[in-house]
Coordinates of N, CA and C in Angstrom, one line a residue:
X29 N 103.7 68.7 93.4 CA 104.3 70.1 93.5 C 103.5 70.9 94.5
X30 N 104.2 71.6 95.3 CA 103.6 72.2 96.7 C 102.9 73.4 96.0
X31 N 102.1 74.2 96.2 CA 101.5 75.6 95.9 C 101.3 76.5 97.2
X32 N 101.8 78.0 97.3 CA 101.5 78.8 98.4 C 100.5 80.0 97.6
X33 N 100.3 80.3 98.6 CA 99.2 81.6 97.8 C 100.3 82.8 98.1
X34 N 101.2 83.7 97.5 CA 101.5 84.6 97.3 C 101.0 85.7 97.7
X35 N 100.3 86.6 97.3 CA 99.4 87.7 96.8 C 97.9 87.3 97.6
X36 N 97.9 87.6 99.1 CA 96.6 87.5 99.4 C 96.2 88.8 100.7
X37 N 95.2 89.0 100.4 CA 95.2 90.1 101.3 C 93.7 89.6 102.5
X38 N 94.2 90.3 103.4 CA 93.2 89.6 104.7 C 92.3 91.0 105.2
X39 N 91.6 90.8 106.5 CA 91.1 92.2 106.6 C 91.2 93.4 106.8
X40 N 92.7 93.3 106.7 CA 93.6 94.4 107.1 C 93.2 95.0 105.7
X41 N 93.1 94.8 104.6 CA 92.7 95.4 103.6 C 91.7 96.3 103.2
X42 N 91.4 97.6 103.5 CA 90.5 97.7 103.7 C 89.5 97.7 102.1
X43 N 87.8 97.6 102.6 CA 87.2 97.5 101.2 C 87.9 96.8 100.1
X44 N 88.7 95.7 100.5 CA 89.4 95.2 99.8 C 89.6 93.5 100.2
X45 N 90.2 93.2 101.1 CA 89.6 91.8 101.6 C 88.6 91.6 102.6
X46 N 88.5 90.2 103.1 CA 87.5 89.9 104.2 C 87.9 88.4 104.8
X47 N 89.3 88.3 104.1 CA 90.0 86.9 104.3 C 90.5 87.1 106.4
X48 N 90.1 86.3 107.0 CA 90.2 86.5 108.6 C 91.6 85.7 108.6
X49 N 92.6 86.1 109.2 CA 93.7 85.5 109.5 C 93.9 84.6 110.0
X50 N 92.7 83.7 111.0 CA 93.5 82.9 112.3 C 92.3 81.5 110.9
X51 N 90.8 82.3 110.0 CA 90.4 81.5 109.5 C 91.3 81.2 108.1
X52 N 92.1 81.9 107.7 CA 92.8 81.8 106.2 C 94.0 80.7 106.6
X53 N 94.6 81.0 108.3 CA 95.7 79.7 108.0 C 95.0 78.3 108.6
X54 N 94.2 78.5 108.8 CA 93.1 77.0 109.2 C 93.1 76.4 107.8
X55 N 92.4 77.5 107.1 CA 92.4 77.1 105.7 C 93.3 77.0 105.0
X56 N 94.7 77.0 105.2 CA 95.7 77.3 104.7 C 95.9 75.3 105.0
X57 N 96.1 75.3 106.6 CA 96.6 74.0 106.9 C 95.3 72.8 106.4
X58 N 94.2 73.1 106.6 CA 93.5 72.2 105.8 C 93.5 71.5 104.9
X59 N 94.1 72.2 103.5 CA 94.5 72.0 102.1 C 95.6 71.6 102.0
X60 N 96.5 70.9 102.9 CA 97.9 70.8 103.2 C 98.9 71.1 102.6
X61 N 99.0 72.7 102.8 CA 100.0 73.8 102.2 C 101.1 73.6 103.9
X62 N 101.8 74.3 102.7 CA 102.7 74.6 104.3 C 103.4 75.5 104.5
X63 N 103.0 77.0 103.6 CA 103.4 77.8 103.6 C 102.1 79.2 103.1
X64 N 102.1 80.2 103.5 CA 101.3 81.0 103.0 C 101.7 82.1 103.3
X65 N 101.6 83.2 102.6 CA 101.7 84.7 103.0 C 100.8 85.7 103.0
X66 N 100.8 87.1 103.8 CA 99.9 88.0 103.6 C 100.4 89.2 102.9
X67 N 99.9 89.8 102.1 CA 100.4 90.7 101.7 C 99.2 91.9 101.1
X68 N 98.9 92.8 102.3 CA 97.6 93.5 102.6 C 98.0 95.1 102.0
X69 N 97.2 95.7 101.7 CA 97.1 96.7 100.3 C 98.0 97.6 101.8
X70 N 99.2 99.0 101.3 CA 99.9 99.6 101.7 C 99.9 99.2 103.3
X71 N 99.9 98.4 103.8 CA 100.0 98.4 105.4 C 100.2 96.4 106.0
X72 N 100.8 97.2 107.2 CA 101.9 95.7 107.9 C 101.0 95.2 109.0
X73 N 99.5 96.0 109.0 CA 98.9 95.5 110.5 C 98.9 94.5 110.7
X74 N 98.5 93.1 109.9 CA 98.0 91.9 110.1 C 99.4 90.9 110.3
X75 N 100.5 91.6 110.3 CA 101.5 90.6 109.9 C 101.8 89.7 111.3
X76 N 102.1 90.5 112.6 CA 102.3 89.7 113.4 C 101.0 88.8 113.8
X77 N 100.0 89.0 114.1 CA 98.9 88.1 114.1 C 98.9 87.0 113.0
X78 N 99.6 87.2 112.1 CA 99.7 86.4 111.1 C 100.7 85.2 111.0
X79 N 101.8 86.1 111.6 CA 103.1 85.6 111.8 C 102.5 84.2 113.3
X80 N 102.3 85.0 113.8 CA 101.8 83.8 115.5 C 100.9 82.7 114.7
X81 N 99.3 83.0 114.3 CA 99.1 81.9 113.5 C 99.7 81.0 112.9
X82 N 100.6 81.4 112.1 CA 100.8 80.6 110.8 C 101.6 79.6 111.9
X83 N 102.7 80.2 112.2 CA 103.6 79.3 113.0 C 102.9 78.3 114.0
X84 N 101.9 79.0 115.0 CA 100.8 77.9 115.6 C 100.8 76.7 115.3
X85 N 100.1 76.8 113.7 CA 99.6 76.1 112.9 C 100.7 75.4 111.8
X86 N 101.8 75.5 112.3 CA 103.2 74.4 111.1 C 103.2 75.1 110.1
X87 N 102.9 76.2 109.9 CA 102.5 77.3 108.6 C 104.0 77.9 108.7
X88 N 104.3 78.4 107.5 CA 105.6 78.8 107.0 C 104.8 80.1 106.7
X89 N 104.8 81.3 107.4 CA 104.7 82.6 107.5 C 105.6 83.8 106.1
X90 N 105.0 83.7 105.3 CA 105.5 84.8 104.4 C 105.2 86.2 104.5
X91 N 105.8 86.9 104.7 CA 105.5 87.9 105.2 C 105.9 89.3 104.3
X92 N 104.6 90.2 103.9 CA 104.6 90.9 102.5 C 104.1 92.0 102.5
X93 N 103.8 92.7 101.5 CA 102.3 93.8 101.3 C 102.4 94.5 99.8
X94 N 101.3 94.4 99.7 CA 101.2 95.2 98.3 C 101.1 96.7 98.5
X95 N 102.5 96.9 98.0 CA 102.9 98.8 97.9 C 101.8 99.2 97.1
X96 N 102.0 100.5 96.8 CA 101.4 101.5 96.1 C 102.7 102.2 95.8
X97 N 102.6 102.5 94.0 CA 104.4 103.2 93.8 C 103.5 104.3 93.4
X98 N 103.9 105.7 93.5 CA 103.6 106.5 92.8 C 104.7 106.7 91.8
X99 N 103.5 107.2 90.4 CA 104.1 107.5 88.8 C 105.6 108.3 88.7
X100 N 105.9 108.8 89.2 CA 106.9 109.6 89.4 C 107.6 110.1 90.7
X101 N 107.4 110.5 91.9 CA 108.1 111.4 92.8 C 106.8 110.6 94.1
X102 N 107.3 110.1 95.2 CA 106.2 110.0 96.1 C 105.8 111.6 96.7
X103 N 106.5 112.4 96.7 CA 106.1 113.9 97.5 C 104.9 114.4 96.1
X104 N 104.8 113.6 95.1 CA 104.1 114.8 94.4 C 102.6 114.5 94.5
X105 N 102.1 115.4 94.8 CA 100.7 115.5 95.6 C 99.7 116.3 94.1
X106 N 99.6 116.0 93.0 CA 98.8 116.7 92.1 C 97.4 116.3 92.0
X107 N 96.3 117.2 91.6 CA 95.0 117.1 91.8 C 94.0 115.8 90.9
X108 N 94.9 116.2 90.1 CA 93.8 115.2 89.1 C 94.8 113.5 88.8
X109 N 94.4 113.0 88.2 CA 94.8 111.4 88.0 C 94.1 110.1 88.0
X110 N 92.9 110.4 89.0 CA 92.3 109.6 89.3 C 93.7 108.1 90.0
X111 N 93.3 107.1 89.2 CA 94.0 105.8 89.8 C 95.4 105.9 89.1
X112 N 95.8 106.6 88.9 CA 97.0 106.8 88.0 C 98.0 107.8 89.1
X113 N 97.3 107.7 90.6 CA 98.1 108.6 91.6 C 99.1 107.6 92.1
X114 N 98.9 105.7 92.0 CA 99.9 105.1 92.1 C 99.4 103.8 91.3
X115 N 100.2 102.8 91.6 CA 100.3 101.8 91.0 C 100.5 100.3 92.0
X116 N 100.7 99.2 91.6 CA 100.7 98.2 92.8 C 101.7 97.6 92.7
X117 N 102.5 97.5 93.2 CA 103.6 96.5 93.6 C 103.6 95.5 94.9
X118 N 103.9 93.9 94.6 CA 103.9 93.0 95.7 C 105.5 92.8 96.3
X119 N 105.8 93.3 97.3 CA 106.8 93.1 98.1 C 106.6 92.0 99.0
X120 N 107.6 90.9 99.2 CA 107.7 89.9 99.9 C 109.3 90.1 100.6
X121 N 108.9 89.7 102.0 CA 110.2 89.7 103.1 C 111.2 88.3 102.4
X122 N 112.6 88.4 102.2 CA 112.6 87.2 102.1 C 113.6 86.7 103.6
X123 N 114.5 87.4 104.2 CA 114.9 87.4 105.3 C 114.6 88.4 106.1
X124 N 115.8 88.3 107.3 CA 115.2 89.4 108.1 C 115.6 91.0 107.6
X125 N 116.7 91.1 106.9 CA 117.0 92.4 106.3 C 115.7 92.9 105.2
X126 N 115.0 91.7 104.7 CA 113.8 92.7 104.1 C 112.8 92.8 104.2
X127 N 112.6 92.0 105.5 CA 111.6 92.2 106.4 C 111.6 93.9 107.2
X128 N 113.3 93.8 107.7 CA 113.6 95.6 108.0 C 113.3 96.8 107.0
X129 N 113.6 96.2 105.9 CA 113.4 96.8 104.5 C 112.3 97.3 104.0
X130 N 110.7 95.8 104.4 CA 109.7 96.3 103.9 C 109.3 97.1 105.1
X131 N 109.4 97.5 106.3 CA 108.7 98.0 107.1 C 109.1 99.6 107.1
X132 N 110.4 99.7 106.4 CA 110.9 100.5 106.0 C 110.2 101.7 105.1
X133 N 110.3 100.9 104.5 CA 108.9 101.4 102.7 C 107.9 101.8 103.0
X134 N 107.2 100.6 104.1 CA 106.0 101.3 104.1 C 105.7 102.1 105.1
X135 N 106.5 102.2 105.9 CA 106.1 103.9 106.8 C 106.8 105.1 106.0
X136 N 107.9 104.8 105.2 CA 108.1 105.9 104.1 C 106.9 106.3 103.3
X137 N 106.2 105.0 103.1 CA 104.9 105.4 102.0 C 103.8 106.6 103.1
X138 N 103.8 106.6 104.5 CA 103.2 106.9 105.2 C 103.4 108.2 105.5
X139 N 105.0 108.4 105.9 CA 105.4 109.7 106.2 C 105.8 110.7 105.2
X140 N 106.1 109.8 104.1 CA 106.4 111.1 102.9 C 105.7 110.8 102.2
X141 N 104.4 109.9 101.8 CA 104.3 109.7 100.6 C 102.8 109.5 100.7
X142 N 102.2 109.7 101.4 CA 100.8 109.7 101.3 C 100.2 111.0 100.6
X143 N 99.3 110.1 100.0 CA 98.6 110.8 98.9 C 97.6 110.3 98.4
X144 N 95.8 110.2 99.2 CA 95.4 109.5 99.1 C 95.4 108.0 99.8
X145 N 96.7 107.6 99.5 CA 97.1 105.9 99.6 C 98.5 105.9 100.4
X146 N 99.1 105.1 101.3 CA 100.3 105.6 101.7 C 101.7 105.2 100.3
X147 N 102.1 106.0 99.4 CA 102.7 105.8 98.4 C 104.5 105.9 98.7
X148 N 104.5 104.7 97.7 CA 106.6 105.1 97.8 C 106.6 105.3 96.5
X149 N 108.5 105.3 95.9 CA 108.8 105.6 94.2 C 109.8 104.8 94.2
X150 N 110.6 104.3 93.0 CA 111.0 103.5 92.6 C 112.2 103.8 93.0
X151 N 112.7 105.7 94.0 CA 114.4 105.5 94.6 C 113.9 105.3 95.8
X152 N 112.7 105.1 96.8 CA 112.1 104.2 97.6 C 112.5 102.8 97.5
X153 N 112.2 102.3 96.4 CA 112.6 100.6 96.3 C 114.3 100.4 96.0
X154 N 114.9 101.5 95.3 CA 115.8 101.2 95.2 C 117.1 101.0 96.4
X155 N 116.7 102.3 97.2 CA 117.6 102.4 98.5 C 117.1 101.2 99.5
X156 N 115.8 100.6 99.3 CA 115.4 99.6 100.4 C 114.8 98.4 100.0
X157 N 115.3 97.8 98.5 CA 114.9 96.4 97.9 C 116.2 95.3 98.7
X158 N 117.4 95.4 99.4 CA 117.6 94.4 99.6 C 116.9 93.0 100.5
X159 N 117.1 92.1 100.7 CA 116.1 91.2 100.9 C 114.5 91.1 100.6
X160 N 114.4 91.5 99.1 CA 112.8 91.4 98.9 C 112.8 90.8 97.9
X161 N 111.6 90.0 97.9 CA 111.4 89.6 96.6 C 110.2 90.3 96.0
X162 N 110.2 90.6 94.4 CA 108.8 91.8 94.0 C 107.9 90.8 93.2
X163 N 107.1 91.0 92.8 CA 105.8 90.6 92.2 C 105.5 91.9 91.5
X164 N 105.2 91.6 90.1 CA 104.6 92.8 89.4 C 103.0 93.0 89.8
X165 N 102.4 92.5 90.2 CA 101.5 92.6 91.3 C 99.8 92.5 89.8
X166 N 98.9 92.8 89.9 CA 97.8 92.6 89.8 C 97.7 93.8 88.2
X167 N 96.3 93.6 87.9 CA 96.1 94.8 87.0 C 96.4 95.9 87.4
X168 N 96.5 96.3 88.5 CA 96.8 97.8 89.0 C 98.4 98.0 88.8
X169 N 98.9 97.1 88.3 CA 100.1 97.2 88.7 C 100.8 98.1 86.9
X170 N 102.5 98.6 87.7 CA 102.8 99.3 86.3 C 102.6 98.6 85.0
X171 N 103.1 97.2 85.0 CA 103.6 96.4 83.9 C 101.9 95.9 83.3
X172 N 101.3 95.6 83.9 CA 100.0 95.4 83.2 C 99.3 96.4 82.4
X173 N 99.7 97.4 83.6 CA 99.1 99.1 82.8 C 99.4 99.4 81.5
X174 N 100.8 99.4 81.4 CA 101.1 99.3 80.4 C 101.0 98.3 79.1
X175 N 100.8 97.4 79.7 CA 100.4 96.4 78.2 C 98.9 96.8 78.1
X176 N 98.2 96.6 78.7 CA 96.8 97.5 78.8 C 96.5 98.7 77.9
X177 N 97.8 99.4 77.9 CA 97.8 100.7 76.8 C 98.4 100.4 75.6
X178 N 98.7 99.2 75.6 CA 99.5 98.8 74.4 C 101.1 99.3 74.2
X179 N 101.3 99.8 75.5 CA 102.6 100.6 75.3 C 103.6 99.3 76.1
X180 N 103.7 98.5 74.8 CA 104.6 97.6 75.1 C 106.4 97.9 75.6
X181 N 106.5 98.8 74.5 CA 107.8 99.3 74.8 C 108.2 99.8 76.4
X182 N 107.1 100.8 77.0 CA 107.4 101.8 78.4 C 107.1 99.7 79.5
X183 N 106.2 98.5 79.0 CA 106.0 97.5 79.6 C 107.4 96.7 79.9
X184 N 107.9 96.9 78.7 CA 109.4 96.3 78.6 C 110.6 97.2 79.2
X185 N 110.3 98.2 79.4 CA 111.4 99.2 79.9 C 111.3 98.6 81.6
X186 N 110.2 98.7 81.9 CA 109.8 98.3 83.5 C 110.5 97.1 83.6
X187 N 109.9 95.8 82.9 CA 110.3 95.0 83.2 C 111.9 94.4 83.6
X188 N 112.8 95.4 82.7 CA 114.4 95.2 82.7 C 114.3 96.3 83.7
X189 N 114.1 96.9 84.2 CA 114.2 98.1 85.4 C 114.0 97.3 86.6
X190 N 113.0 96.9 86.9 CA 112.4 95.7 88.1 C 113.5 95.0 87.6
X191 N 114.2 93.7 86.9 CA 114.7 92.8 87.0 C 116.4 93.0 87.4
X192 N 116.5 94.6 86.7 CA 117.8 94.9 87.1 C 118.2 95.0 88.3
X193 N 117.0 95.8 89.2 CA 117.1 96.0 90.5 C 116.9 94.7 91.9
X194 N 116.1 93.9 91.3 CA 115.6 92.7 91.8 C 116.5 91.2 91.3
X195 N 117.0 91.1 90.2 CA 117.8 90.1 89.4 C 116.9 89.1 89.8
X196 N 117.1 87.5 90.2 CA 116.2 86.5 90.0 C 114.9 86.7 91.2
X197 N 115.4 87.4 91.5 CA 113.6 87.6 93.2 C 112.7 88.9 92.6
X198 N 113.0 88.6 91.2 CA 111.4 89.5 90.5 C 110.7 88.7 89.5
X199 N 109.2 88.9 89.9 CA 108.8 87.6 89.3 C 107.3 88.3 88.8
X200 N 107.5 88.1 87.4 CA 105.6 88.6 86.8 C 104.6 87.9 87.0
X201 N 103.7 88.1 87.8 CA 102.5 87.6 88.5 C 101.4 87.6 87.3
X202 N 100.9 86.4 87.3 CA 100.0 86.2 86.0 C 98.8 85.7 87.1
X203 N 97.4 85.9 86.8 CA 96.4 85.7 88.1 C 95.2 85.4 86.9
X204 N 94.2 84.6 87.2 CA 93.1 84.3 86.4 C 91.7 84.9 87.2
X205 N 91.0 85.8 86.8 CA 89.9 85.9 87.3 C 88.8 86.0 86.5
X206 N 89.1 85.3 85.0 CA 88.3 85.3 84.2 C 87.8 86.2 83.4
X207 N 88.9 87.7 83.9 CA 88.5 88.9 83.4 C 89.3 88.8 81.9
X208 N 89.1 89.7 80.8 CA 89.5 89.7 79.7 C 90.5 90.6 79.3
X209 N 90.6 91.2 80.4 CA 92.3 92.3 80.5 C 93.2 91.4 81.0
X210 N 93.0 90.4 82.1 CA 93.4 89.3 82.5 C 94.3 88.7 81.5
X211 N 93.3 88.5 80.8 CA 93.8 87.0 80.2 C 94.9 88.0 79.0
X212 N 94.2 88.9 78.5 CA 95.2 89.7 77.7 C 96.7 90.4 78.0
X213 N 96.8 90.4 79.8 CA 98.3 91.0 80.1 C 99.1 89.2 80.4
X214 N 97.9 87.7 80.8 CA 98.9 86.6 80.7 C 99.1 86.4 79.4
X215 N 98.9 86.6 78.1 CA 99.4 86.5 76.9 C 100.5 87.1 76.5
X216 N 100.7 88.2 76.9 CA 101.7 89.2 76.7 C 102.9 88.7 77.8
X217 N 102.4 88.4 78.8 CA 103.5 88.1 79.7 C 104.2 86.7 79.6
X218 N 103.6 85.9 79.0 CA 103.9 84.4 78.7 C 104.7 84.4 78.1
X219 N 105.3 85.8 77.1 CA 106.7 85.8 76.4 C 108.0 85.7 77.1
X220 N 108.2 85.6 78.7 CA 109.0 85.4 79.5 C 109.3 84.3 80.2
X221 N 108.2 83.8 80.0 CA 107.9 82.8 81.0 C 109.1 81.4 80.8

């Protein structure tokens, strides 16, 4: 069975990765994958550099980024929150329309919606999800948050919201890093699976 790495962010990340592009699809073709994607915290810098590699290199170029949704309204700019000012979402191009799509989002996240982070909202995804595929993305993301709080109900509200809007190209991302919140939101999520 083939495996691609989904959900990887490169240096474009800031304080966040350190993965080098031209070294991640070396590494990519080494391990004989034949496909990999980038998908770097709110921003599209690395993609063409990524895009030329990959293809270089026989690499099937996926091409992505992990949004930041904010809780409610991207224009709302309030003082306090802390990390609760957005949340993470994995957007993936799957053609060229959501490729147009994601580039779309995320200079929306830039021009209207920075706050801290460059942020969109869920009638951001709605007006510009076609051709994408989503990933419920990492702990930061809404759906973990919420099992996290034990507010299974507002977890399950999300999940039929994402799936309504996305139908089979939404997919809950389950990730092992040996953490214990980890392993507690793939339990909960395994009931899908």
């Amino acid at each position: 069975m083939a495996f691609t790495h989904l959900h990887v962010h490169t240096e474009y990340s800031l304080l966040d990765g350190s993965n080098k592009i031209k070294e991640y699809v070396a590494r990519v073709k080494e391990l004989g994958m034949n496909s990999a994607a980038i998908t770097d915290h709110g921003v599209m810098y690395g993609v063409i550099d990524f895009y030329r590699a990959a293809r270089a290199e026989g690499i099937k170029p996926i091409l992505g980024c992990e949004v930041y949704v904010a809780p409610n309204s991207r224009f709302d700019k309030e003082l306090t929150g802390g990390e609760e000012r957005y949340h993470h979402l994995v957007l993936l191009a799957e053609n060229n329309q959501g490729y147009a799509n994601l580039m779309k989002i995320v200079s929306i996240g830039f021009t209207e919606g920075f706050y801290y982070k460059p942020r969109i909202d869920l009638k951001t995804l709605e007006a510009h999800h076609e051709g994408l595929i989503c990933l419920s993305a990492c702990l930061a993301g809404d759906i973990p948050q919420a099992i996290l709080r034990r507010d299974f109900e507002e977890a399950e509200r999300l999940v039929v919201w994402f799936k309504n809007l996305f139908g089979d190209d939404f997919y809950l991302e389950m990730q092992n890093h040996f953490l214990d919140e980890q392993l507690e939101v793939n339990k909960y999520l395994r009931q899908y699976a």
